[in-house]
Short mmCIF file of C-alpha atoms in Angstrom, two decimals:
data_model
loop_
_atom_site.label_atom_id
_atom_site.label_comp_id
_atom_site.label_asym_id
_atom_site.label_seq_id
_atom_site.Cartn_x
_atom_site.Cartn_y
_atom_site.Cartn_z
CA MET A 145 31.98 169.11 -9.30
CA ARG A 146 29.47 170.85 -7.04
CA LEU A 147 25.78 170.08 -7.53
CA THR A 148 23.16 172.72 -6.79
CA LYS A 149 20.12 170.42 -6.53
CA ILE A 150 19.51 166.68 -6.34
CA PRO A 151 16.32 165.12 -7.79
CA SER A 152 14.20 162.50 -6.04
CA ILE A 153 15.31 159.57 -8.18
CA PHE A 154 18.45 159.49 -6.01
CA ARG A 155 16.60 158.77 -2.77
CA ARG A 156 18.14 155.28 -2.66
CA LEU A 157 21.41 155.94 -4.51
CA THR A 158 22.80 158.53 -2.11
CA LEU A 159 24.84 161.32 -3.71
CA ASP A 160 26.93 164.01 -2.04
CA TYR A 161 26.70 167.53 -3.42
CA ASP A 162 30.36 167.21 -4.43
CA VAL A 163 30.74 164.45 -7.01
CA GLU A 164 33.53 162.98 -9.11
CA VAL A 165 32.85 163.55 -12.81
CA SER A 166 34.37 161.89 -15.87
CA PRO A 167 34.19 163.21 -19.45
CA THR A 168 33.61 159.64 -20.66
CA ILE A 169 29.91 158.77 -20.83
CA ASP A 170 28.48 155.27 -21.19
CA CYS A 171 24.93 155.64 -22.52
CA ARG A 172 23.31 152.84 -20.55
CA GLU A 173 19.92 152.89 -18.84
CA GLY A 174 20.25 154.09 -15.26
CA ASN A 175 23.74 155.53 -15.63
CA VAL A 176 24.22 158.82 -13.78
CA ILE A 177 25.30 161.97 -15.58
CA VAL A 178 25.59 165.62 -14.59
CA ALA A 179 24.08 168.43 -16.65
CA GLN A 180 23.41 172.16 -16.43
CA SER A 181 19.99 173.69 -16.97
CA LEU A 182 20.00 176.04 -19.97
CA SER A 183 16.61 177.69 -19.60
CA GLU A 184 13.80 178.47 -17.20
CA GLN A 185 11.64 180.43 -19.63
CA ASN A 186 8.79 178.82 -21.58
CA VAL A 187 9.77 175.31 -20.47
CA ARG A 188 8.48 172.79 -17.95
CA ASN A 189 11.13 173.29 -15.30
CA HIS A 190 9.61 171.31 -12.44
CA LEU A 191 12.01 169.36 -10.24
CA GLU A 192 11.00 166.83 -7.62
CA PHE A 193 13.50 167.07 -4.76
CA LEU A 194 14.78 164.22 -2.60
CA GLY A 195 12.12 164.83 0.04
CA GLY A 196 9.36 164.69 -2.57
CA ARG A 197 8.73 168.45 -2.74
CA LEU A 198 8.00 169.69 -6.26
CA GLY A 199 10.15 172.76 -6.88
CA THR A 200 11.80 174.62 -9.72
CA LEU A 201 14.85 174.01 -11.86
CA ALA A 202 16.53 177.37 -12.47
CA LYS A 203 18.79 178.34 -15.34
CA GLY A 204 22.38 177.47 -14.43
CA ASP A 205 21.47 174.74 -11.94
CA ILE A 206 23.87 171.80 -12.01
CA ILE A 207 22.03 168.57 -11.30
CA PRO A 208 22.54 164.83 -11.63
CA GLY A 209 20.15 162.64 -13.55
CA VAL A 210 19.85 159.11 -14.85
CA LEU A 211 19.58 158.12 -18.49
CA GLY A 212 16.18 156.63 -19.20
CA LYS A 213 13.20 156.27 -21.50
CA ARG A 214 9.69 157.66 -21.35
CA ARG A 215 6.52 156.94 -23.33
CA ALA A 216 3.82 159.26 -21.96
CA SER A 217 1.07 159.45 -24.58
CA ARG A 218 -0.29 162.77 -23.31
CA GLU A 219 3.02 164.43 -22.52
CA LEU A 220 6.32 163.43 -24.10
CA SER A 221 8.36 160.47 -25.22
CA GLY A 222 12.11 160.19 -24.97
CA ASP A 223 14.97 157.77 -25.44
CA ILE A 224 18.50 157.14 -24.22
CA PRO A 225 20.98 158.74 -26.65
CA THR A 226 23.23 156.35 -28.55
CA THR A 227 26.29 158.43 -27.67
CA LEU A 228 26.96 161.48 -25.51
CA GLN A 229 29.86 163.87 -25.15
CA VAL A 230 30.47 166.79 -22.83
CA GLY A 231 28.59 169.77 -24.24
CA ASP A 232 25.80 167.74 -25.87
CA ILE A 233 22.16 168.57 -25.09
CA VAL A 234 19.74 166.26 -23.31
CA TYR A 235 16.30 167.00 -21.88
CA MET A 236 14.46 166.50 -18.63
CA LEU A 237 12.09 163.64 -19.44
CA GLY A 238 10.65 163.59 -15.93
CA SER A 239 10.77 165.91 -12.93
CA THR A 240 12.35 163.16 -10.83
CA GLY A 241 15.63 163.41 -12.74
CA VAL A 242 15.28 161.20 -15.83
CA PHE A 243 17.38 162.54 -18.73
CA GLY A 244 17.27 161.64 -22.42
CA GLU A 245 16.61 162.84 -25.93
CA ILE A 246 13.13 163.84 -27.11
CA ALA A 247 11.41 161.42 -29.47
CA SER A 248 8.08 163.29 -29.62
CA HIS A 249 5.89 165.47 -27.45
CA ASP A 250 2.38 166.84 -27.11
CA PRO A 251 2.50 170.61 -27.80
CA ALA A 252 -0.12 171.16 -25.10
CA TYR A 253 2.31 169.72 -22.55
CA GLY A 254 4.97 172.36 -23.18
CA LYS A 255 8.68 172.09 -23.88
CA ALA A 256 11.04 170.00 -21.79
CA THR A 257 13.96 171.74 -20.09
CA PRO A 258 17.19 171.52 -22.15
CA LEU A 259 20.34 170.51 -20.27
CA LYS A 260 24.01 170.73 -21.26
CA VAL A 261 25.91 167.55 -20.48
CA LEU A 262 28.90 168.05 -18.17
CA GLY A 263 30.01 164.43 -17.74
CA SER A 264 29.21 161.17 -15.98
CA VAL A 265 29.28 160.63 -12.22
CA VAL A 266 31.86 158.06 -11.16
CA HIS A 267 33.15 156.56 -7.94
CA ASP A 268 36.81 155.54 -8.03
CA GLY A 269 36.58 155.81 -11.79
CA ILE A 270 33.57 153.48 -12.11
CA PRO A 271 30.32 154.97 -13.53
CA LEU A 272 27.44 155.10 -11.07
CA ASN A 273 24.16 153.44 -12.01
CA LEU A 274 20.76 153.50 -10.33
CA CYS A 275 21.04 149.72 -9.91
CA ASP A 276 24.04 150.14 -7.60
CA ALA A 277 21.73 150.74 -4.64
CA ALA A 278 18.63 148.95 -5.91
CA ILE A 279 16.54 146.19 -4.40
CA PRO A 280 17.85 142.92 -5.92
CA TRP A 281 15.96 141.51 -8.88
CA CYS A 282 14.38 138.04 -8.77
CA ALA A 283 13.56 135.48 -11.43
CA ALA A 284 10.67 133.95 -9.47
CA LEU A 285 8.07 134.64 -6.78
CA SER A 286 6.99 131.37 -5.19
CA THR A 287 4.86 132.75 -2.36
CA SER A 288 3.20 136.11 -1.80
CA ALA A 289 0.48 137.91 0.06
CA PRO A 290 -2.60 138.35 -2.17
CA LEU A 291 -2.18 141.02 -4.85
CA ILE A 292 -4.86 143.51 -5.81
CA ALA A 293 -3.99 144.69 -9.32
CA VAL A 294 -4.97 148.27 -10.15
CA LEU A 295 -4.82 148.94 -13.90
CA ALA A 296 -6.03 151.55 -16.35
CA THR A 297 -6.79 152.03 -20.01
CA ALA A 298 -4.79 155.29 -20.05
CA MET A 299 -2.80 157.60 -17.80
CA ASP A 300 -4.59 160.00 -15.45
CA THR A 301 -7.73 157.92 -14.99
CA GLY A 302 -7.62 157.68 -11.20
CA LYS A 303 -5.55 154.57 -10.45
CA THR A 304 -3.74 156.08 -7.48
CA THR A 305 -7.01 157.46 -6.08
CA VAL A 306 -8.44 153.94 -6.13
CA SER A 307 -5.27 152.51 -4.58
CA ARG A 308 -5.48 155.03 -1.76
CA LYS A 309 -9.10 154.12 -1.02
CA ILE A 310 -8.22 150.42 -0.93
CA VAL A 311 -5.38 151.12 1.49
CA THR A 312 -7.72 153.14 3.72
CA HIS A 313 -10.30 150.34 3.71
CA PHE A 314 -7.91 147.59 4.75
CA LYS A 315 -6.03 149.74 7.27
CA ALA A 316 -9.38 150.35 8.99
CA GLN A 317 -9.54 146.57 9.46
CA CYS A 318 -6.11 146.67 11.14
CA LEU A 319 -4.49 144.82 8.25
CA LYS A 320 -0.91 145.35 7.13
CA VAL A 321 -1.10 146.86 3.63
CA ALA A 322 1.84 147.25 1.25
CA TYR A 323 1.98 148.98 -2.13
CA ALA A 324 4.09 148.58 -5.26
CA LYS A 325 3.88 150.59 -8.45
CA LEU A 326 5.24 148.00 -10.85
CA THR A 327 5.21 149.94 -14.13
CA GLY A 328 5.54 153.54 -15.25
CA LEU A 329 8.06 156.33 -14.77
CA ALA A 330 9.84 156.95 -11.47
CA TYR A 331 7.85 159.52 -9.49
CA GLN A 332 7.91 159.92 -5.73
CA GLY A 333 4.97 162.30 -5.30
CA GLU A 334 2.41 159.54 -5.84
CA LEU A 335 4.13 157.37 -3.27
CA PHE A 336 3.63 159.91 -0.50
CA LYS A 337 -0.13 159.75 -1.08
CA LEU A 338 -0.07 156.04 -0.31
CA LYS A 339 2.26 156.42 2.68
CA ASP A 340 0.03 159.13 4.14
CA PHE A 341 -2.86 156.67 4.27
CA GLY A 342 -0.88 153.88 5.88
CA ALA A 343 0.67 151.72 3.17
CA ASP A 344 4.06 150.35 4.23
CA PRO A 345 6.32 149.69 2.49
CA VAL A 346 5.69 151.70 -0.66
CA LEU A 347 7.98 150.87 -3.59
CA GLU A 348 8.26 151.61 -7.31
CA CYS A 349 10.56 150.98 -10.28
CA ALA A 350 13.32 153.37 -9.17
CA ASP A 351 13.67 151.31 -5.98
CA GLY A 352 14.42 148.41 -8.29
CA GLY A 353 17.03 150.37 -10.24
CA LEU A 354 14.98 151.31 -13.31
CA PRO A 355 14.08 154.93 -14.18
CA SER A 356 11.07 153.60 -16.10
CA THR A 357 9.65 150.31 -17.32
CA CYS A 358 9.94 151.14 -21.03
CA GLY A 359 13.08 149.04 -21.44
CA ASP A 360 13.86 145.35 -21.67
CA PRO A 361 10.75 143.28 -20.75
CA THR A 362 12.75 140.57 -19.00
CA GLN A 363 14.52 143.12 -16.81
CA VAL A 364 11.20 144.79 -15.99
CA ALA A 365 9.72 141.46 -14.90
CA GLN A 366 12.74 140.61 -12.74
CA MET A 367 12.66 144.08 -11.18
CA ALA A 368 8.95 143.73 -10.36
CA LEU A 369 9.40 140.28 -8.84
CA GLY A 370 12.29 141.67 -6.82
CA LEU A 371 10.10 144.44 -5.39
CA LEU A 372 7.38 141.96 -4.46
CA THR A 373 9.91 139.61 -2.89
CA GLU A 374 11.24 142.47 -0.77
CA ILE A 375 7.73 143.52 0.27
CA ASN A 376 6.77 139.98 1.25
CA ARG A 377 9.68 139.81 3.69
CA GLY A 378 7.60 142.13 5.87
CA GLN A 379 4.66 139.66 5.79
CA PRO A 380 1.89 142.03 4.68
CA ASP A 381 -1.72 140.89 4.66
CA VAL A 382 -2.35 142.35 1.21
CA ILE A 383 -0.34 144.11 -1.51
CA ILE A 384 -1.75 146.79 -3.81
CA ALA A 385 0.03 146.32 -7.15
CA GLU A 386 -0.55 149.39 -9.30
CA PHE A 387 0.43 149.38 -12.97
CA GLY A 388 1.27 152.86 -14.20
CA ALA A 389 0.24 154.03 -17.69
CA GLY A 390 -2.24 152.02 -19.78
CA ILE A 391 -2.72 148.29 -20.22
CA LEU A 392 -1.48 148.64 -23.79
CA GLY A 393 1.65 150.63 -24.57
CA GLU A 394 5.40 150.50 -24.11
CA TYR A 395 5.59 150.32 -20.32
CA ASN A 396 5.46 146.49 -20.40
CA VAL A 397 2.18 146.18 -18.49
CA MET A 398 0.89 143.30 -20.63
CA HIS A 399 4.24 141.53 -20.48
CA LEU A 400 4.23 141.73 -16.71
CA LEU A 401 0.65 140.49 -16.45
CA LYS A 402 1.66 137.42 -18.46
CA GLU A 403 4.39 136.59 -15.94
CA PRO A 404 3.07 133.42 -14.20
CA ASP A 405 4.81 134.10 -10.89
CA LEU A 406 3.03 137.44 -10.67
CA LYS A 407 -0.31 136.59 -12.26
CA ASP A 408 -0.85 133.57 -10.01
CA HIS A 409 -0.92 135.83 -6.94
CA ILE A 410 -3.44 138.36 -8.33
CA LYS A 411 -6.72 137.82 -6.45
CA ALA A 412 -8.62 140.92 -7.63
CA THR A 413 -8.32 143.29 -10.59
CA VAL A 414 -9.60 146.86 -10.65
CA VAL A 415 -9.58 148.78 -13.93
CA ALA A 416 -9.92 152.54 -14.37
CA ALA A 417 -11.34 153.32 -17.82
CA ASN A 418 -12.16 156.50 -19.71
CA ASP A 419 -15.21 155.25 -21.59
CA ALA A 420 -17.28 152.19 -22.44
CA VAL A 421 -15.14 151.27 -25.44
CA SER A 422 -11.93 151.20 -23.39
CA ALA A 423 -13.69 149.28 -20.60
CA TRP A 424 -14.79 146.70 -23.17
CA GLY A 425 -11.24 146.51 -24.53
CA ALA A 426 -9.83 145.99 -21.05
CA LYS A 427 -12.20 143.08 -20.46
CA GLU A 428 -11.15 141.51 -23.77
CA LEU A 429 -7.42 141.93 -23.15
CA LEU A 430 -7.43 140.76 -19.56
CA GLY A 431 -9.79 137.92 -20.39
CA ARG A 432 -7.17 136.52 -22.77
CA LEU A 433 -4.80 136.37 -19.82
CA GLY A 434 -7.32 134.70 -17.54
CA LEU A 435 -7.68 137.80 -15.36
CA PRO A 436 -11.35 138.62 -14.68
CA ILE A 437 -12.09 142.24 -13.77
CA THR A 438 -13.46 142.69 -10.26
CA LEU A 439 -14.71 146.25 -10.80
CA ILE A 440 -14.49 149.08 -13.34
CA THR A 441 -13.97 152.65 -12.19
CA GLY A 442 -12.55 155.91 -13.52
CA PRO A 443 -14.24 158.56 -15.71
CA VAL A 444 -16.52 155.96 -17.32
CA ALA A 445 -18.19 155.38 -13.95
CA ASN A 446 -18.45 158.98 -12.77
CA ASN A 447 -21.88 159.25 -14.41
CA GLN A 448 -24.40 156.82 -12.91
CA THR A 449 -26.16 156.28 -16.23
CA GLU A 450 -22.90 155.35 -17.96
CA ALA A 451 -21.88 153.15 -15.03
CA LYS A 452 -25.16 151.22 -15.31
CA PHE A 453 -24.64 150.88 -19.07
CA VAL A 454 -21.14 149.47 -18.61
CA THR A 455 -22.36 147.01 -15.98
CA ALA A 456 -25.16 145.84 -18.28
CA LEU A 457 -22.83 145.63 -21.29
CA LEU A 458 -19.94 143.80 -19.63
CA GLY A 459 -21.52 142.12 -16.62
CA ILE A 460 -18.96 143.79 -14.37
CA PRO A 461 -19.76 146.15 -11.46
CA ALA A 462 -18.86 149.79 -12.12
CA GLU A 463 -18.40 152.47 -9.49
CA SER A 464 -17.09 156.03 -9.45
CA ASN A 465 -13.78 156.58 -7.69
CA LEU A 466 -15.19 159.97 -6.68
CA ASN A 467 -17.34 158.06 -4.20
CA GLN A 468 -15.62 158.51 -0.86
CA GLU A 469 -16.11 154.94 0.35
CA MET A 470 -16.52 152.93 -2.90
CA PRO A 471 -18.77 150.36 -1.14
CA LYS A 472 -19.19 148.13 -4.21
CA LEU A 473 -15.45 147.77 -4.60
CA MET A 474 -14.80 147.13 -0.93
CA GLU A 475 -17.55 144.52 -0.73
CA SER A 476 -16.12 142.76 -3.79
CA LEU A 477 -12.58 142.81 -2.38
CA THR A 478 -13.79 141.49 0.96
CA THR A 479 -15.55 138.62 -0.81
CA VAL A 480 -12.59 137.78 -3.04
CA LEU A 481 -9.96 138.01 -0.31
CA GLY A 482 -12.10 136.58 2.47
CA THR A 483 -11.20 139.41 4.86
#
């Protein structure tokens, strides 16, 4: 079967435009299927291409995708169907090429693009899975460069902006900086922002064979430890470990933070929060795990009066991520890491 477009989730699992397709579909996370776009009107028809460019999915396009889950509180949630047959309908859960059924959605987000299932992609009769070309998972992480954990109380609070500023700061000191987005939904666009400012390597869950981190907690932990093991082979001076989505939720952020082999290497924790209540909640939750917050940022700190209030309330420095340099944060990181 001839594909018309290939989404970015296949940047590691290389596909030709001509693929072998089977009518038999195994509904397993990461399995590759082919589907045809049924609409381009009144739907969110964005498609992130292999090179990271955000383009358009047109009606009639035949594209591959991987079966996966999503739990975006402000957008949509979706699951892997129990069964699928040729002709069934799935939806684009993410512009990177994650397919599934809709569980719920925010009407303000718009409708997801419907897709007609055409079959599963196979090689010599064996179904392809995102894990086939993934970085190997690990059950442990004995040694690591220091981790700077970047967390948030909700999506879209400025985590990646903070990560970029941290990368810029340490690159200016001629340090080797790596980046891993350990939780969330596969999305390449964010990664380019970090690469542009000098982080290398830059990895996320799709590199570890998972379309998202909404699945089995043990697998998510092993995937994350695998990414960090791979990064440490390059002997970086520091690793920015960003956790997509919120601290609470179904992306397994809390589960991962409880993983001793990861937590033991976290030397600083930055939290982006929407308001004082969520900042307080973050301190409580992370405190139970023995993870003190180094600095609070995000919308709660964009107003100086509110930032001062949060600092007085929680005893934690607060600083806007709209500040070009973020001097408070960089001073704190320098102190903690001894750089």
